[in-house]
Each structure stands twice: as structure tokens, then as C-alpha cells.
Amino acid sequence: MSLAVVFARASLGVTAPLVTVEAHLANGLPAFNIVGLPETTVKEARDRVRSALLNSGFEFPAKRITVNLAPADLPKEGGRFDLPIAIAVLAASGQLPSAMLEQLEFLGELALTGALRPIRGALPAVLAARDSKRQLVLPSDNGSEAGVIIPSPARLAPHLLAITAWLQQQGDLTAPEPVIPDHKIDATDLSDVIGQESGKRALEISAAGEHNLLLLGPPGTGKSMLASRLPGLLPPMTEEEALETAAVRSISGMGLDPERWLLRAFRQPHHSASAVALVGGGSYPKPGEISLAHNGVLFLDEMTEFERRVLDALREPLETGCVSISRAAHRVTFPARFQLIGAMNPSPCGHYEDGRSRSSSEQILRYLSKISGPFLDRFDLSVEIPLLPPGELSRSRPPGENSAAVRSRVLNARARQLARAGKTNARLGTSELDRFCPLAREDALFLEQALHQMKLSIRAWHKLIRVARTIADLAGEPAIARPHLIEALGYRAMDRLLHRLQQ
């Protein structure tokens, strides 16, 4: 037969759309053409496939070979189509039976020897093949990603010859080993932090309600140390969340640690990172740090050192939970629902109103203006992390509360939120706030007066109510009371600092 059809998968964001690989052999001068919007690396598959077939002992047809990658308007990149093209050429030239090909999909990059090299984005392809009820043949080195899905529709092969023998029923391909995740949480513990009780309390509230948190204080007070403890307070990911996060890592080419794929990500980009590095992009869009932190934590240390436009690029993803990147040929959407933790100094010299400051009010305002007001408005809580009082380090103290004790309260509070609204408090919409977070009239008047005095926005009103609801959940209270509102107002350190400077 001079025509063969093989199925493969492209990579488009976190999806893996179906690609039909059609190979046709015709009489005429020998040629090898690939059509269907192939990128340069796909066009180079002609030379890799020819060498792989010859070095594997097959005959390369001396005919006019046309390979079509359909649909033609879907961009194709990478070496992932080498294997399906080789299988299609062998089937079209009669060197392989085509009876099984309708139930199979193939992905893999070929070495010149015929050995298979791993591809990027294997996990979305495995999920798509499972939904299509087909078996997916992958390189052996992609086994850790394929083993995340139980039962897995994938079969693994080290070499082209192993696949051709299997198609001719002369051998077998191995199934990926099921991945058994390690539920052990990292060793960093909240009890390691000396003092800073207000910071620990804010961290607990942030973990319980999935709130964004800003840590404000001089250098060396433990802001980064506190932020790094947040993943240990969060509940474990569900299987659906873990698969979403693993799919982003798979397409980014970072690989997947089989033992840690259920643990929440903690991403800490350097302040020199560009907007593309944080949000994602490129001619063929790749996920950025906010997508790699999906269902986890994004920590921005030394926040005032980031470029203002880079931080402002995070404003929309913080609200929508995703980021859409448009190019001339296509548009890609990456998930980006993350918890943001920021840390910064209160002034250019690092100190404020403690006898160490060398900065004037004008210098401090100019320094803080590096961060736009709308971006600061995305933080639900901002808390000051001060220098420890004299004698705090040298005195004997009982062991501090560990992360496990705090995490148990966080889990109980999360359970109340999910039972009440089906989501965490930070994700409640405006109509849901009226339904699930009603305030007594006198409490609403109290909060409105505080809002006007501090010159806060309507967004801050909603965030204060969400934080107060989380505080009530941690206390096991069915309704928001005045003490909960007062504590929520106490976590507006940045607003109070700006208010004092502007007076």
C-alpha cells in the first residue's frame, strides 16, 4: 500500500491536540517532503528518519514521499513527530502491517541509530490518548511521566526496532511503572522561626484562606524564612490539581520528579526576571514562573527591585487564574492560579522609624512608588516583620509551634470553606460575599468608616471581608464578628505606612 495514516499529538499549551500523519509514496524522482505547517525542527525530521530507517536495517523507499501533518493550520514543532513519520513511511512502503495503527498513537524523537529520545510534554499526550481510548507509544525515558496515570495507556520503547517487532507481534513493549508519590513534606518547619508571632499568624491566615501576603520589614528579620514555610502549611493537592501542575512542568521541559509530584510548587524567581520569564511567552509560547507555580506559591523577594511593568503583568493572572498569550498563528492559555507572597524593605536603606533610617519621607515615597498601587491592591494581607527586640535571641524559650499543628488548623478551616461555598475564601466573588459573609449593620458601618479613614478602595473592602471570614473559620465561628474585622484591619501595614508618609 502506498498510503498510510498514523496518529500523533502536538503540543499546544497544556493540551495535546490530535495530529494525523499521512504518508504517501508516488512514482517520480526521489524526494521527501513534509507539509502541514511544520517548524524547522519538524522539517529536519526528513534526515533523521532516513538515517534511522537505514541504520535499523529497513529499506528507505526510492520514491517521491509526501508526509502531511493534519490539521494544516496547527503549528507543529520539535522532534516529537520523528517516530510517527517513520512508522507511516514503513507502513506505506509495506514494510510494516497497518492493521493495528488505528488504535495507536506514536510520539518520539529519533536518533540517527534508530534509538528513541524523550520528548517534552508527554503527560498531556498521555491524558489525551487515554480520553481517546488509544494506546500511546513513547520513548522509555518518558516512563516517569506516563506512570503518573494509573492505569496508563502508554507503552514504552527504547528503539525503533522494538516498536516494529511489537507491531509484527514478535515482541512486547513494557508498560510504565506506576508512580508512587512521596507525601512527606519538606523538612523546613515553622518552629525554626524565632519570634515574629504576628508574621506567623498572618502566614496561617494566608494558608487557610489562600490569601496573597506581603511581608514588609528591614533586611534579616526572617521574611524569606517565613515565606519558605508556607508550602508546609498548605493542604496536599488533589489528584486533579497535581495532574494540572505536572502537565505544566511536562511542557516546560523541566521533567517530573515522580516522588514529589503531589507536593505544591514553591517558585522564587530572581528580581532580574523579565516579563516573559514570569508570565510566559516566546514565538512558540512556553509557560512562565506563574504557571510553574500553579496550585502552589510564587515568592517575590526584594519586590521593589523587580521592574514595575514586570509586576504589573501579574495583575490580570492574579484575578483570572490563567494567562493567555496571543501570537499571529495561534493563542495559548496556561493555568496560573497561584498564591503570591511578596517581601520588601520599607525604605531604600532598609529601615523606617527605628533610629536607623537614613531616608527622608520623599525618598521613601519615591522608593515605594516603584510598585504600582493597583498591584499592591492585589495583596489581601500586608504585615510588618520588625527587628527582634534586644535579648530575644539569647533568652531561653520553649519550642515554638511546629508546622504540623498549624497545618491541622488550616485543614479544618479549609474544610469549613469548602463545605460552605465549595471554594476557598480568597476565590469568593462579590455575590458570594453577600451570601456567605454577611455583616451586622453596625459592623458594616465600622468597616466602612475604617475604609474611609485609611483611604482604601472597594477592592480592599472585599478583601477585608474575605480575610475576616478566614479568621472566623480558624476560630470555628459561624459568623464574622467585630474582633475578626479588627484583626483583618491590622493586616494592612502597607496602607498605614503610605498613609503616614502622605500626611
Coordinates of C-alpha atoms in Angstrom, one line a residue:
M1 CA 0.0 0.0 0.0
S2 CA 1.3 3.5 -0.9
L3 CA -0.7 5.4 1.7
A4 CA -0.6 5.1 5.4
V5 CA -2.2 7.0 8.3
V6 CA -0.6 7.3 11.8
F7 CA -1.8 9.3 14.8
A8 CA 0.3 11.6 16.9
R9 CA -0.1 14.5 19.3
A10 CA 1.0 18.1 19.0
S11 CA 1.8 20.4 22.0
L12 CA -0.4 23.5 22.4
G13 CA -0.2 25.0 25.8
V14 CA -1.2 22.3 28.3
T15 CA -3.3 20.5 25.7
A16 CA -2.2 17.8 23.1
P17 CA -4.4 18.1 20.0
L18 CA -4.6 15.1 17.7
V19 CA -2.3 15.2 14.6
T20 CA -2.9 12.8 11.7
V21 CA 0.3 11.8 10.0
E22 CA -0.4 10.8 6.4
A23 CA 2.4 9.3 4.3
H24 CA 2.0 8.8 0.5
L25 CA 4.5 7.2 -1.8
A26 CA 4.4 8.1 -5.5
N27 CA 6.5 7.4 -8.6
G28 CA 8.9 10.0 -9.8
L29 CA 12.2 11.5 -8.8
P30 CA 13.1 10.5 -5.2
A31 CA 12.1 13.3 -2.8
F32 CA 10.9 13.6 0.8
N33 CA 8.5 16.5 1.5
I34 CA 6.8 17.3 4.8
V35 CA 3.7 19.6 4.6
G36 CA 1.2 20.8 7.2
L37 CA 2.8 23.9 8.8
P38 CA 5.9 22.2 10.1
E39 CA 8.5 24.2 12.0
T40 CA 12.2 23.9 11.2
T41 CA 12.9 21.1 13.6
V42 CA 10.0 19.1 12.1
K43 CA 11.4 19.6 8.6
E44 CA 14.7 18.3 9.8
A45 CA 12.9 15.0 10.6
R46 CA 13.5 14.0 6.9
D47 CA 17.2 13.5 7.6
R48 CA 16.7 11.9 11.0
V49 CA 14.0 9.5 9.7
R50 CA 16.1 8.5 6.7
S51 CA 19.2 7.7 8.7
A52 CA 17.2 5.9 11.5
L53 CA 15.5 3.6 9.0
L54 CA 18.7 2.7 7.1
N55 CA 20.7 2.1 10.3
S56 CA 17.8 0.0 11.7
G57 CA 18.0 -2.4 8.7
F58 CA 15.0 -1.1 6.8
E59 CA 14.8 0.0 3.2
F60 CA 14.3 3.7 2.6
P61 CA 11.8 3.9 -0.4
A62 CA 13.4 5.5 -3.5
K63 CA 10.2 7.2 -4.4
R64 CA 8.5 10.6 -4.1
I65 CA 7.4 10.7 -0.4
T66 CA 4.9 13.2 0.8
V67 CA 4.1 13.4 4.5
N68 CA 1.1 15.6 5.6
L69 CA 0.6 16.6 9.2
A70 CA -3.0 17.5 9.6
P71 CA -4.7 19.8 10.5
A72 CA -2.6 22.1 8.4
D73 CA -3.4 25.2 10.4
L74 CA -2.0 23.8 13.7
P75 CA 1.7 24.7 14.3
K76 CA 4.0 21.8 14.8
E77 CA 7.4 22.0 16.5
G78 CA 10.1 19.8 18.0
G79 CA 11.3 16.3 17.2
R80 CA 8.2 14.6 18.6
F81 CA 6.9 13.7 15.1
D82 CA 10.0 11.7 14.0
L83 CA 8.6 8.4 15.2
P84 CA 5.1 8.7 13.7
I85 CA 6.6 9.8 10.4
A86 CA 9.0 6.8 10.4
I87 CA 6.1 4.4 11.2
A88 CA 3.9 6.0 8.4
V89 CA 6.7 5.6 5.8
L90 CA 7.3 2.0 6.8
A91 CA 3.6 1.2 6.6
A92 CA 3.1 3.0 3.3
S93 CA 6.1 1.1 1.8
G94 CA 4.7 -2.3 3.0
Q95 CA 7.5 -3.0 5.5
L96 CA 5.0 -2.9 8.4
P97 CA 1.4 -4.1 8.8
S98 CA -1.1 -1.3 9.2
A99 CA -3.9 -3.3 10.9
M100 CA -3.1 -2.0 14.5
L101 CA -2.3 1.6 13.6
E102 CA -5.9 2.9 14.1
Q103 CA -5.8 2.0 17.8
L104 CA -2.3 3.5 18.4
E105 CA -0.6 6.9 18.7
F106 CA 3.2 7.5 18.4
L107 CA 5.5 10.2 19.8
G108 CA 9.3 10.3 20.0
E109 CA 12.4 11.8 18.6
L110 CA 14.7 9.5 16.6
A111 CA 18.5 9.3 16.9
L112 CA 20.3 8.5 13.7
T113 CA 20.8 5.0 15.1
G114 CA 17.1 4.5 15.5
A115 CA 17.2 4.9 19.3
L116 CA 14.4 7.0 20.8
R117 CA 15.0 10.2 22.7
P118 CA 12.5 11.7 25.2
I119 CA 10.1 14.4 24.2
R120 CA 8.7 17.4 26.1
G121 CA 5.0 17.5 27.0
A122 CA 4.5 13.7 27.3
L123 CA 2.0 13.9 30.1
P124 CA -0.7 15.9 28.3
A125 CA -0.3 13.5 25.4
V126 CA -0.9 10.5 27.7
L127 CA -4.0 12.1 29.1
A128 CA -5.4 12.9 25.6
A129 CA -4.6 9.3 24.5
R130 CA -6.5 7.9 27.5
D131 CA -9.5 10.1 26.7
S132 CA -9.4 8.9 23.0
K133 CA -9.1 5.2 24.2
R134 CA -5.9 4.6 22.2
Q135 CA -2.5 3.3 23.3
L136 CA 0.4 5.8 23.1
V137 CA 3.9 4.6 22.2
L138 CA 6.6 6.7 23.9
P139 CA 10.3 6.7 24.4
S140 CA 11.4 4.8 27.5
D141 CA 12.8 7.9 29.1
N142 CA 9.3 9.4 29.3
G143 CA 8.2 6.5 31.6
S144 CA 8.1 8.6 34.8
E145 CA 5.5 11.0 33.3
A146 CA 3.5 8.2 31.8
G147 CA 3.4 6.3 35.1
V148 CA 1.6 9.1 36.8
I149 CA -1.6 8.0 35.1
I150 CA -2.9 4.7 36.6
P151 CA -3.8 2.7 34.6
S152 CA -1.5 4.1 31.9
P153 CA -2.4 3.9 28.2
A154 CA 1.2 4.2 27.3
R155 CA 3.8 1.7 26.1
L156 CA 7.5 2.4 26.3
A157 CA 10.2 1.6 23.7
P158 CA 13.9 2.2 23.7
H159 CA 14.4 1.8 19.9
L160 CA 12.5 1.8 16.6
L161 CA 13.2 -1.9 16.2
A162 CA 11.4 -2.7 19.4
I163 CA 8.3 -1.0 18.1
T164 CA 8.4 -2.6 14.7
A165 CA 8.8 -6.0 16.3
W166 CA 5.8 -5.4 18.5
L167 CA 3.7 -4.3 15.5
Q168 CA 4.6 -7.6 13.9
Q169 CA 3.7 -9.5 17.1
Q170 CA 7.3 -10.6 17.5
G171 CA 7.9 -8.9 20.9
D172 CA 6.3 -6.8 23.6
L173 CA 6.6 -3.2 24.8
T174 CA 6.8 -2.5 28.5
A175 CA 4.1 -0.6 30.4
P176 CA 5.4 2.3 32.6
E177 CA 5.9 1.6 36.3
P178 CA 3.1 3.2 38.4
V179 CA 4.5 6.2 40.2
I180 CA 4.1 6.0 44.0
P181 CA 4.3 9.6 45.2
D182 CA 6.0 10.6 48.5
H183 CA 3.6 12.5 50.7
K184 CA 6.4 13.6 53.0
I185 CA 6.5 17.4 53.4
D186 CA 9.9 19.2 53.3
A187 CA 11.9 19.5 56.5
T188 CA 11.6 23.3 56.8
D189 CA 9.4 23.9 59.8
L190 CA 7.7 27.0 61.3
S191 CA 9.2 26.3 64.7
D192 CA 12.6 27.3 63.2
V193 CA 11.5 30.9 63.1
I194 CA 12.4 32.8 66.2
G195 CA 9.7 35.3 67.4
Q196 CA 7.7 37.1 64.7
E197 CA 4.4 35.9 66.1
S198 CA 2.4 38.4 64.0
G199 CA 4.1 37.1 60.9
K200 CA 3.4 33.5 61.8
R201 CA -0.3 34.4 62.4
A202 CA -0.5 36.2 59.1
L203 CA 1.1 33.1 57.4
E204 CA -1.5 30.9 59.0
I205 CA -4.4 33.1 57.8
S206 CA -2.9 33.2 54.3
A207 CA -2.6 29.4 54.1
A208 CA -6.1 28.9 55.5
G209 CA -7.9 31.2 53.0
E210 CA -5.4 31.1 50.1
H211 CA -4.8 34.8 50.5
N212 CA -1.9 36.8 48.9
L213 CA 0.5 38.1 51.6
L214 CA 3.0 41.0 51.6
L215 CA 5.8 40.9 54.2
L216 CA 7.3 44.3 55.0
G217 CA 10.4 44.8 57.1
P218 CA 14.1 45.5 57.4
P219 CA 16.6 43.1 56.0
G220 CA 17.4 40.0 58.0
T221 CA 14.2 39.8 60.0
G222 CA 13.0 36.5 58.6
K223 CA 10.7 37.5 55.7
S224 CA 12.2 34.9 53.3
M225 CA 12.3 32.3 56.1
L226 CA 8.6 32.8 56.8
A227 CA 7.6 32.6 53.1
S228 CA 9.5 29.4 52.6
R229 CA 7.4 27.8 55.4
L230 CA 4.1 28.4 53.6
P231 CA 4.1 25.2 51.4
G232 CA 4.4 23.1 54.6
L233 CA 1.1 24.7 55.9
L234 CA -0.9 24.1 52.8
P235 CA -3.2 21.1 52.3
P236 CA -2.0 18.4 49.9
M237 CA -3.0 18.7 46.3
T238 CA -5.9 16.7 44.9
E239 CA -5.1 14.3 42.0
E240 CA -6.7 16.7 39.5
E241 CA -4.6 19.7 40.8
A242 CA -1.5 17.5 40.8
L243 CA -2.1 16.5 37.1
E244 CA -2.6 20.1 36.1
T245 CA 0.7 21.1 37.8
A246 CA 2.6 18.1 36.4
A247 CA 1.3 18.9 32.8
V248 CA 2.8 22.4 33.1
R249 CA 6.1 21.1 34.2
S250 CA 6.0 18.5 31.4
I251 CA 5.6 21.0 28.6
S252 CA 8.2 23.3 30.1
G253 CA 10.8 20.6 29.7
M254 CA 11.7 20.6 33.4
G255 CA 10.8 17.0 33.8
L256 CA 8.8 15.5 36.6
D257 CA 10.1 14.2 39.9
P258 CA 7.9 11.1 40.5
E259 CA 8.2 11.2 44.2
R260 CA 7.3 14.8 44.6
W261 CA 4.6 15.4 42.0
L262 CA 1.9 15.7 44.7
L263 CA 3.7 18.5 46.6
R264 CA 2.9 22.1 46.0
A265 CA 5.4 24.1 44.0
F266 CA 7.4 27.0 45.6
R267 CA 8.9 29.2 42.9
Q268 CA 11.3 32.1 43.7
P269 CA 12.4 33.9 40.6
H270 CA 15.3 36.4 40.7
H271 CA 14.4 40.1 40.6
S272 CA 16.1 40.4 37.3
A273 CA 13.5 38.2 35.6
S274 CA 11.7 39.6 32.6
A275 CA 8.0 39.7 32.0
V276 CA 8.3 36.8 29.6
A277 CA 10.1 34.7 32.2
L278 CA 7.4 35.4 34.8
V279 CA 4.3 35.3 32.6
G280 CA 5.4 33.1 29.7
G281 CA 5.9 33.7 26.0
G282 CA 8.2 33.2 23.1
S283 CA 7.5 32.6 19.4
Y284 CA 6.1 29.2 20.5
P285 CA 4.7 30.2 23.9
K286 CA 6.2 28.4 26.9
P287 CA 4.9 28.7 30.5
G288 CA 6.5 31.2 32.8
E289 CA 7.0 31.2 36.6
I290 CA 3.4 32.0 37.4
S291 CA 2.3 28.8 35.5
L292 CA 5.1 26.7 37.1
A293 CA 3.7 27.9 40.5
H294 CA 0.1 26.8 39.5
N295 CA -1.6 25.4 42.6
G296 CA 1.4 26.4 44.6
V297 CA 3.3 29.5 45.9
L298 CA 5.1 32.3 43.9
F299 CA 7.5 34.2 46.2
L300 CA 8.8 37.5 45.0
D301 CA 11.7 38.5 47.3
E302 CA 13.1 42.1 47.1
M303 CA 9.9 43.1 45.3
T304 CA 10.9 46.7 44.7
E305 CA 13.9 45.5 42.7
F306 CA 11.6 44.0 40.0
E307 CA 10.7 46.2 37.1
R308 CA 7.4 47.8 37.5
R309 CA 6.0 46.6 34.2
V310 CA 7.0 43.1 35.1
L311 CA 5.0 43.2 38.4
D312 CA 2.0 44.8 36.6
A313 CA 2.0 41.9 34.2
L314 CA 0.9 39.7 37.1
R315 CA -2.3 41.8 37.8
E316 CA -4.6 40.0 35.4
P317 CA -3.4 36.5 36.1
L318 CA -3.9 37.1 39.8
E319 CA -7.6 37.9 39.1
T320 CA -8.4 35.3 36.4
G321 CA -6.2 32.4 37.5
C322 CA -4.8 31.9 33.9
V323 CA -2.7 33.7 31.3
S324 CA -3.5 33.9 27.6
I325 CA -0.6 34.5 25.2
S326 CA -1.6 35.5 21.6
R327 CA 0.6 35.1 18.6
A328 CA -0.2 35.7 14.9
A329 CA -0.8 32.0 14.2
H330 CA -2.4 30.8 17.5
R331 CA -3.4 31.6 21.0
V332 CA -2.3 29.6 24.1
T333 CA -3.8 29.7 27.6
F334 CA -1.7 28.5 30.5
P335 CA -3.2 27.9 34.0
A336 CA -1.8 30.3 36.6
R337 CA -3.7 30.0 39.9
F338 CA -1.0 30.6 42.4
Q339 CA -0.7 32.2 45.9
L340 CA 1.5 35.3 45.8
I341 CA 3.9 36.1 48.7
G342 CA 5.9 39.3 48.4
A343 CA 8.7 40.6 50.6
M344 CA 10.3 44.1 50.6
N345 CA 12.1 46.6 52.6
P346 CA 10.2 49.7 53.8
S347 CA 12.7 52.2 52.5
P348 CA 15.8 52.5 50.3
C349 CA 18.1 52.0 53.3
G350 CA 16.0 49.1 54.6
H351 CA 14.7 50.7 57.8
Y352 CA 11.9 53.0 58.8
E353 CA 11.3 55.0 62.1
D354 CA 13.6 52.9 64.2
G355 CA 16.5 55.2 64.6
R356 CA 18.4 53.5 61.8
S357 CA 16.7 55.1 58.8
R358 CA 18.8 57.4 56.6
S359 CA 15.9 58.1 54.2
S360 CA 13.6 61.1 54.1
S361 CA 9.8 60.7 53.6
E362 CA 10.2 61.9 50.0
Q363 CA 12.9 59.2 49.3
I364 CA 10.7 56.5 50.9
L365 CA 7.7 57.5 48.9
R366 CA 9.8 57.5 45.7
Y367 CA 11.1 54.1 46.6
L368 CA 7.7 52.6 47.3
S369 CA 6.3 54.1 44.1
K370 CA 8.3 51.6 42.2
I371 CA 5.4 49.3 42.9
S372 CA 2.1 50.4 41.4
G373 CA -1.0 50.9 43.7
P374 CA -3.2 48.5 41.6
F375 CA -0.6 45.8 42.1
L376 CA -0.3 46.4 45.8
D377 CA -4.1 46.2 45.9
R378 CA -3.9 42.5 44.9
F379 CA -2.5 41.6 48.3
D380 CA -5.1 40.6 50.9
L381 CA -2.7 41.0 53.8
S382 CA 0.4 43.0 54.5
V383 CA 2.2 42.6 57.7
E384 CA 5.3 44.2 59.2
I385 CA 8.2 41.9 60.2
P386 CA 10.2 44.1 62.6
L387 CA 13.7 43.6 64.1
L388 CA 13.7 41.3 67.1
P389 CA 13.8 43.2 70.4
P390 CA 17.1 43.1 72.4
G391 CA 17.6 39.9 74.4
E392 CA 15.2 37.8 72.2
L393 CA 17.9 35.7 70.7
S394 CA 19.8 35.0 73.9
R395 CA 16.9 34.2 76.2
S396 CA 15.7 30.6 76.7
R397 CA 12.4 29.9 75.2
P398 CA 10.1 26.9 74.9
P399 CA 9.9 25.3 71.4
G400 CA 7.7 27.2 69.0
E401 CA 4.6 25.8 67.4
N402 CA 5.5 23.5 64.6
S403 CA 4.1 23.4 61.1
A404 CA 2.0 20.3 61.7
A405 CA 0.0 21.9 64.5
V406 CA -0.7 25.0 62.3
R407 CA -1.5 22.8 59.3
S408 CA -4.2 20.9 61.3
R409 CA -6.0 24.2 61.9
V410 CA -5.5 25.2 58.3
L411 CA -7.1 21.9 57.1
N412 CA -10.1 22.4 59.4
A413 CA -10.6 26.0 58.2
R414 CA -10.3 24.8 54.6
A415 CA -12.9 22.1 55.2
R416 CA -15.3 24.7 56.5
Q417 CA -14.8 26.9 53.5
L418 CA -15.3 24.0 51.0
A419 CA -18.4 22.8 52.8
R420 CA -19.9 26.3 52.8
A421 CA -19.0 27.6 49.3
G422 CA -17.1 24.9 47.5
K423 CA -14.0 27.1 47.3
T424 CA -11.5 29.0 49.5
N425 CA -12.4 32.4 50.8
A426 CA -9.9 34.2 48.6
R427 CA -11.8 33.0 45.5
L428 CA -15.3 34.2 46.6
G429 CA -17.0 36.5 44.2
T430 CA -18.9 39.7 45.0
S431 CA -22.3 38.0 45.1
E432 CA -20.9 35.1 47.1
L433 CA -19.6 37.5 49.7
D434 CA -23.1 38.8 50.3
R435 CA -24.3 35.2 50.6
F436 CA -21.6 33.6 52.7
C437 CA -20.1 36.6 54.6
P438 CA -22.9 38.8 55.8
L439 CA -22.0 41.6 58.3
A440 CA -24.2 43.0 61.0
R441 CA -25.2 46.6 60.2
E442 CA -23.1 48.1 63.0
D443 CA -20.1 46.1 61.9
A444 CA -20.5 47.1 58.3
L445 CA -20.6 50.8 59.4
F446 CA -17.5 50.3 61.4
L447 CA -15.6 48.7 58.5
E448 CA -16.8 51.5 56.1
Q449 CA -15.6 54.2 58.5
A450 CA -12.2 52.5 58.8
L451 CA -12.0 52.2 55.0
H452 CA -12.6 56.0 54.5
Q453 CA -10.1 56.9 57.2
M454 CA -7.4 54.7 55.6
K455 CA -8.4 55.8 52.1
L456 CA -8.8 52.3 50.8
S457 CA -10.5 51.1 47.6
I458 CA -13.7 49.0 47.2
R459 CA -11.4 46.0 46.3
A460 CA -9.9 46.4 49.8
W461 CA -13.4 46.3 51.3
H462 CA -14.0 42.9 49.7
K463 CA -10.5 41.6 50.7
L464 CA -11.0 42.7 54.3
I465 CA -14.3 40.7 54.5
R466 CA -12.6 37.6 52.9
V467 CA -9.8 37.8 55.4
A468 CA -12.2 38.3 58.3
R469 CA -14.2 35.3 57.1
T470 CA -10.9 33.2 57.2
I471 CA -10.1 34.4 60.7
A472 CA -13.6 33.4 61.8
D473 CA -13.1 29.9 60.1
L474 CA -9.9 29.4 62.0
A475 CA -11.7 30.2 65.2
G476 CA -14.6 27.9 64.3
E477 CA -17.1 30.8 64.4
P478 CA -20.1 30.6 62.2
A479 CA -20.3 34.4 61.5
I480 CA -18.0 37.3 61.2
A481 CA -17.8 39.4 64.3
R482 CA -16.2 42.7 65.3
P483 CA -12.9 41.1 66.6
H484 CA -12.4 39.4 63.3
L485 CA -12.8 42.7 61.4
I486 CA -10.4 44.4 63.7
E487 CA -7.7 41.7 63.2
A488 CA -8.2 41.9 59.5
L489 CA -7.7 45.7 59.6
G490 CA -4.5 45.1 61.5
Y491 CA -3.0 43.3 58.4
R492 CA -2.8 46.5 56.3
A493 CA 0.7 47.5 57.2
M494 CA 1.5 48.9 53.7
D495 CA -1.7 51.1 53.8
R496 CA -0.8 52.5 57.2
L497 CA 2.8 53.2 56.0
L498 CA 1.7 55.1 52.9
H499 CA -1.0 57.0 54.9
R500 CA 1.7 58.2 57.4
L501 CA 4.1 59.3 54.7
Q502 CA 1.4 61.2 52.8
Q503 CA 0.3 63.2 55.8

